[in-house]
CSV table of C-alpha atoms in Angstrom, one decimal:
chain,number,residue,atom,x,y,z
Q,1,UNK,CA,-15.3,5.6,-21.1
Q,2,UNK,CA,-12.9,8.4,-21.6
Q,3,UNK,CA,-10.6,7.0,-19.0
Q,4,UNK,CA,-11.0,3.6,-19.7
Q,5,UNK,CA,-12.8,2.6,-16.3
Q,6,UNK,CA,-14.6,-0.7,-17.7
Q,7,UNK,CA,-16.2,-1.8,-14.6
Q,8,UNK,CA,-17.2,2.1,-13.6
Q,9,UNK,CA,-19.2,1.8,-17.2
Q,10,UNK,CA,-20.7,-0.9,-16.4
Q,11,UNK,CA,-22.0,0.3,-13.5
Q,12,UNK,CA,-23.2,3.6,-15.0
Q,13,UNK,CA,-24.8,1.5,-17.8
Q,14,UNK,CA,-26.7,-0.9,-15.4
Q,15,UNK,CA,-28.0,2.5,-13.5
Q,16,UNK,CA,-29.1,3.4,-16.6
Q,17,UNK,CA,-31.2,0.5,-17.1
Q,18,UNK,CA,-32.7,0.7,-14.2
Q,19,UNK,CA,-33.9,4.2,-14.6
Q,20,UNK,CA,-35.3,3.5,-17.8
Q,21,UNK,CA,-37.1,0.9,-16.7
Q,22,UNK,CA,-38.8,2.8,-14.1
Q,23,UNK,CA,-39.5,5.5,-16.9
Q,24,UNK,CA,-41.2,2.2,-18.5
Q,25,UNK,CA,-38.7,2.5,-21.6
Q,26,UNK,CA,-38.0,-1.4,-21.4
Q,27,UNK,CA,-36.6,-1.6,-24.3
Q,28,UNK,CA,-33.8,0.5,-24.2
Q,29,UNK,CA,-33.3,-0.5,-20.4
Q,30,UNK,CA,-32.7,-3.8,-21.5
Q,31,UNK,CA,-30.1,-2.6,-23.9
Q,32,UNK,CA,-28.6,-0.7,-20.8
Q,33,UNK,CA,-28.7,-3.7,-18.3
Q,34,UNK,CA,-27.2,-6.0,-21.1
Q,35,UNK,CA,-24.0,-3.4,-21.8
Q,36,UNK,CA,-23.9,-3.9,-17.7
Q,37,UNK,CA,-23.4,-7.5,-17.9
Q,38,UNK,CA,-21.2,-7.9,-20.7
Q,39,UNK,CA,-19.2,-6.0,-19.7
Q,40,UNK,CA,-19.0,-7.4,-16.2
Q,41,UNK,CA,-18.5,-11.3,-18.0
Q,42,UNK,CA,-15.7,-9.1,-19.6
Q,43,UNK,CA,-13.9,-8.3,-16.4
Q,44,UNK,CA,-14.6,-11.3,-14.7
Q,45,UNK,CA,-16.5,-9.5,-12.6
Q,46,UNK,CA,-19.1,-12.0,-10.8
Q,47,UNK,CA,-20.5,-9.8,-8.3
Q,48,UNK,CA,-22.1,-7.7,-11.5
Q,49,UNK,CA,-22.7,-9.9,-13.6
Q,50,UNK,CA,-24.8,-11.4,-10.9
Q,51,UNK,CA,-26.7,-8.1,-10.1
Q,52,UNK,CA,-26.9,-7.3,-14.4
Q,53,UNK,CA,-28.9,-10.9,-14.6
Q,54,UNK,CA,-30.9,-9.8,-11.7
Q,55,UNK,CA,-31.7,-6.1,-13.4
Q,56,UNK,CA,-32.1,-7.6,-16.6
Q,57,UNK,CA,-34.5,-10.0,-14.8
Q,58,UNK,CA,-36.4,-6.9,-13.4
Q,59,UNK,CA,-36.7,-5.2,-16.6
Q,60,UNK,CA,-39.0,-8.1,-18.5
Q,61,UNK,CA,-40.5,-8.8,-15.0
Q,62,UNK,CA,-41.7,-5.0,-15.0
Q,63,UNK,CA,-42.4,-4.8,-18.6
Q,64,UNK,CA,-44.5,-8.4,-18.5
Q,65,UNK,CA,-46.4,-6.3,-15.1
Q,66,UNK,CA,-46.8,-3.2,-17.1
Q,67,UNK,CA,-48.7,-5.4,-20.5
Q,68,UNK,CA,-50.7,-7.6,-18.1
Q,69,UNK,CA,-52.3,-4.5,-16.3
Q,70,UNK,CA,-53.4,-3.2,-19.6
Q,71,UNK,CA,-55.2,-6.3,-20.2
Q,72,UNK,CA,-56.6,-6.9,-16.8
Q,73,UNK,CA,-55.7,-10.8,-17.1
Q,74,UNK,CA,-56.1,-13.2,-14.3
Q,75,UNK,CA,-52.7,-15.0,-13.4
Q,76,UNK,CA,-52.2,-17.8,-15.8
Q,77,UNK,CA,-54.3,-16.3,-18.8
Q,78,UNK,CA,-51.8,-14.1,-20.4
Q,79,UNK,CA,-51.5,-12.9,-23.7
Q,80,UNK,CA,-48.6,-14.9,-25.7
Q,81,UNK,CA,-46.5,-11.8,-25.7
Q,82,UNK,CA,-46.7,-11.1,-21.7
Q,83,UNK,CA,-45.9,-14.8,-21.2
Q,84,UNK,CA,-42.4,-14.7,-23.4
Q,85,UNK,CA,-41.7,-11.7,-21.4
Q,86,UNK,CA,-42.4,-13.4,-17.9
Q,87,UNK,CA,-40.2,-16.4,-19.4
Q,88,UNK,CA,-37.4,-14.0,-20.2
Q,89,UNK,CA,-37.9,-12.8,-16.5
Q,90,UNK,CA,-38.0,-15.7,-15.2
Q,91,UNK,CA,-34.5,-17.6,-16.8
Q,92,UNK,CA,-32.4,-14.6,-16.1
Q,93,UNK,CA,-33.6,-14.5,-12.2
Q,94,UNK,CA,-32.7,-18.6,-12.7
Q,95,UNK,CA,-29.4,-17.9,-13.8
Q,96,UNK,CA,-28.7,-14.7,-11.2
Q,97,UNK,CA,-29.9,-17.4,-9.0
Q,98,UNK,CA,-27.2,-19.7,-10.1
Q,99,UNK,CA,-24.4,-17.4,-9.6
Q,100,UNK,CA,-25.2,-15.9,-6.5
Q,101,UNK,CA,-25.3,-19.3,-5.0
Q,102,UNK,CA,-22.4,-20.1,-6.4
Q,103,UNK,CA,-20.9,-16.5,-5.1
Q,104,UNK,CA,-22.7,-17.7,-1.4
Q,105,UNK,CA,-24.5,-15.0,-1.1
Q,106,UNK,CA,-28.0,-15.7,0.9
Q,107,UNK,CA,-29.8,-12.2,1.0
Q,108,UNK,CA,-29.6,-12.5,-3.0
Q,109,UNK,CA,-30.7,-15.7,-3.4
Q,110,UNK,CA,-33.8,-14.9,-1.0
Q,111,UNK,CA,-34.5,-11.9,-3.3
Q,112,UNK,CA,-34.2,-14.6,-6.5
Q,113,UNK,CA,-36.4,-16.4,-5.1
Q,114,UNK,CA,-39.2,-14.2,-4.3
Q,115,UNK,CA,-39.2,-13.1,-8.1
Q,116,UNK,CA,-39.1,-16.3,-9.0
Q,117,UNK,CA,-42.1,-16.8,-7.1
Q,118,UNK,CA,-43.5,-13.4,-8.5
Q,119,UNK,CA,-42.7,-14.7,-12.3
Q,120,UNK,CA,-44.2,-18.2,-11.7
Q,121,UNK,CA,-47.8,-17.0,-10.0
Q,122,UNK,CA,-48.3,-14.4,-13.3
Q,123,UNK,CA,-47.6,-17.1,-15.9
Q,124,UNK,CA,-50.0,-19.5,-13.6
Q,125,UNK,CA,-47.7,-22.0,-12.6
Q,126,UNK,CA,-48.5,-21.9,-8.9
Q,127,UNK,CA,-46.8,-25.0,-7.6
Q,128,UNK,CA,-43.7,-23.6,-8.9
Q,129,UNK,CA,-44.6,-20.4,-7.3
Q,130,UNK,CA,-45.2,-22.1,-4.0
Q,131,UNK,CA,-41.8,-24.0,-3.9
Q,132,UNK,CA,-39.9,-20.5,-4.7
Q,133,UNK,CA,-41.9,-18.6,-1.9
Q,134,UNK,CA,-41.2,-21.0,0.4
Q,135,UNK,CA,-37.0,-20.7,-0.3
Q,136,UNK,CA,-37.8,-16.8,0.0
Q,137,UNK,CA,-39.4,-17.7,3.4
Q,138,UNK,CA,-37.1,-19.9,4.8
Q,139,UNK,CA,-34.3,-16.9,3.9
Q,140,UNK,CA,-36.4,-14.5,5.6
Q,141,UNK,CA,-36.5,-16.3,8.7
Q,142,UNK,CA,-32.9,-16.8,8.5
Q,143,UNK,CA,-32.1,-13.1,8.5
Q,144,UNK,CA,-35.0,-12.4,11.2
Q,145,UNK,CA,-36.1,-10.0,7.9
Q,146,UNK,CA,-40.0,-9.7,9.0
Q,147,UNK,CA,-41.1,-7.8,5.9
Q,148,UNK,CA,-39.6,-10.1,3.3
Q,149,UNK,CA,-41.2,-13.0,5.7
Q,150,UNK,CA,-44.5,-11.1,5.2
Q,151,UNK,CA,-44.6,-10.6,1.9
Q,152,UNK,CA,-43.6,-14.5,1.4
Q,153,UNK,CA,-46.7,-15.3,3.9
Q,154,UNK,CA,-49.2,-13.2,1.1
Q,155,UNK,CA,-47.9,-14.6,-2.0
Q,156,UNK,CA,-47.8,-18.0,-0.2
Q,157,UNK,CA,-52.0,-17.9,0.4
Q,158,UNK,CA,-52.4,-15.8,-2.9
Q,159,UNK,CA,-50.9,-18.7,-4.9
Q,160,UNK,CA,-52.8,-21.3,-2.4
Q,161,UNK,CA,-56.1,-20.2,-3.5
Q,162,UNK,CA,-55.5,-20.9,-7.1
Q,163,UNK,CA,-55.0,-24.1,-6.5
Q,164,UNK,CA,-58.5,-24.5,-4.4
Q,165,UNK,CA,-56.4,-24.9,-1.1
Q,166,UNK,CA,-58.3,-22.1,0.7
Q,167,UNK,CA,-57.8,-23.7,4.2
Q,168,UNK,CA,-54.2,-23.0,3.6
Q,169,UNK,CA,-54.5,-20.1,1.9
Q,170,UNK,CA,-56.3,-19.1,5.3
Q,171,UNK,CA,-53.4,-20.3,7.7
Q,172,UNK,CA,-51.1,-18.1,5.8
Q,173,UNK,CA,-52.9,-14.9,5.6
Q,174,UNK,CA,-53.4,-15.5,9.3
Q,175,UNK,CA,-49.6,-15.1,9.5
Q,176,UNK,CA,-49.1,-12.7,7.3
Q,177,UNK,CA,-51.5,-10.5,9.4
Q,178,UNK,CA,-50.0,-11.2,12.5
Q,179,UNK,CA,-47.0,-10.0,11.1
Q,180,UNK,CA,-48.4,-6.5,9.6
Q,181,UNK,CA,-49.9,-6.2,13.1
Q,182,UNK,CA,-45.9,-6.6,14.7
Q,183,UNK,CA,-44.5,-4.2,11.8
Q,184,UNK,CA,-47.5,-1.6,12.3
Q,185,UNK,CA,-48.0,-1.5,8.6
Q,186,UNK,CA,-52.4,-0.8,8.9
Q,187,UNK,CA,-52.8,-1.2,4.9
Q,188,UNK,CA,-51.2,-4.2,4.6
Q,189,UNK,CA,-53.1,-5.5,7.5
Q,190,UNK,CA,-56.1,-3.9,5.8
Q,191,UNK,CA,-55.2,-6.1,2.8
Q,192,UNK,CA,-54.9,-9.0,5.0
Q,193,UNK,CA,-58.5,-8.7,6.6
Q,194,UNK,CA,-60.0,-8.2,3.4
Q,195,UNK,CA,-57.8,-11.7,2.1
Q,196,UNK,CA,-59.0,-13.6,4.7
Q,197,UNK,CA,-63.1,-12.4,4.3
Q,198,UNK,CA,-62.7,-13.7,1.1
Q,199,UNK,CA,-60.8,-16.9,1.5
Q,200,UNK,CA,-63.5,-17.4,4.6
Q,201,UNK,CA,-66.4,-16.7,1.3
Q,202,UNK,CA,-64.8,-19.4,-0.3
Q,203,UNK,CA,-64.9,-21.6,2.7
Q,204,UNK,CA,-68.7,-20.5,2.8
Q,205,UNK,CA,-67.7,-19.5,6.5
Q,206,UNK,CA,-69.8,-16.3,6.2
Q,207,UNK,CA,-69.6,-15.4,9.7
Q,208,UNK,CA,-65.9,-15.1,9.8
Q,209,UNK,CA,-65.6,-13.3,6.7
Q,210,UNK,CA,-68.0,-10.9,7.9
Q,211,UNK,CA,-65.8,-10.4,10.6
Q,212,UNK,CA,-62.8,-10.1,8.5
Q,213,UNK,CA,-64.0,-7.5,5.7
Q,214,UNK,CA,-65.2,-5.3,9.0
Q,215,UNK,CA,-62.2,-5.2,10.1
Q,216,UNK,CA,-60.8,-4.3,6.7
Q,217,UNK,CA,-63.5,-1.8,6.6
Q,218,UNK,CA,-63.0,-0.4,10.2
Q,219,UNK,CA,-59.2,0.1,9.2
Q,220,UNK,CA,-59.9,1.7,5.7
Q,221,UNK,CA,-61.9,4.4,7.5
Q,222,UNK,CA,-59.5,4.8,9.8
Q,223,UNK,CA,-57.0,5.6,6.8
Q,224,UNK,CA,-59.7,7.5,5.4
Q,225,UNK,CA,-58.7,5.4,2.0
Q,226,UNK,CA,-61.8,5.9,0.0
């Protein structure tokens, strides 16, 4: 501020935000994030105003995360207060969407996506949530990013099986273990084994989700998770 460096505020403002927001101060992270982006609309600067919607998006995304845990809801049965802070997530990941499409940049509009796809499941509008994961997929493959693709995979059969479509729901957490298995990541393939038991329970294939929640067992052992 004292030498007149607009876009260097902005940025110091927007990193702001985002620590408070990992303090859980919301609030005054939004206040930060929103300095961050008008200041960038300001400048003309598209590039930030594109990441302030995104960190702005974050902010309510975490906050509406933060009241639902408290509550313990199922996606889809939120309190009226964490739904208007999911919907305020959700239209400024639409509009950073917007921009960085317009700006051509791919890697951001796969991270838009997957939010928007994260935003969508916790208000319980899992079609939605569906057709957002499977941009985010589609991205992933396109930048051969395997963790992004495996993450789209799990939220994929998560939001499958709240629409009764466990068969599918299966298929994906298949793939989504296959791909925990190549990345060598043993709790997330942990968390896929125990999926798949119970998408298998909801199949009333009891014999394969035996075998599925012993492997999720044999692998908790082995990571002597409690």
């Amino acid at each position: 501020r004292t030498i007149g460096d607009r876009i260097g505020e902005a940025k110091a403002s927007g990193n702001l935000g985002n620590t408070l927001k990992i303090l859980g101060q919301f609030d005054e992270a939004v206040v930060c994030c929103q300095r961050h982006l008008d200041i960038s609309q300001e400048q003309g600067d598209k590039v930030g105003e594109a990441r302030a919607l995104y960190n702005i998006g974050n902010v309510y995304h975490a906050k509406g995360k933060h009241l639902s845990w408290n509550m313990a809801q199922d996606p889809g049965y939120q309190s009226q207060e964490v739904k208007e802070t999911l919907q305020k997530a959700s239209e400024y990941y639409e509009r950073n969407l917007s921009l960085v499409k317009e700006l051509g940049d791919r890697a951001a509009q796969g991270r838009a996506y997957g939010n928007l796809g994260n935003t969508q499941y916790l208000l319980g509008n899992f079609s939605e949530a569906i057709a957002f994961h499977k941009e985010r997929l589609a991205i992933a493959k396109e930048f051969g990013d395997k963790a992004a693709e495996r993450r789209a995979y799990s939220n994929l059969g998560n939001a499958h099986i709240f629409l009764g479509r466990f068969d599918i729901s299966a298929e994906y957490y298949k793939k989504t273990l296959q791909l925990s298995r190549q990345l060598k990541d043993q709790a997330v393939e942990a968390q896929a084994c125990y999926s798949l038991g119970n998408t298998y329970t909801l199949l009333q294939d009891y014999d394969r989700a035996i075998e599925y929640h012993l492997k999720h067992l044999v692998i908790a052992q082995e990571l002597g998770d409690r």
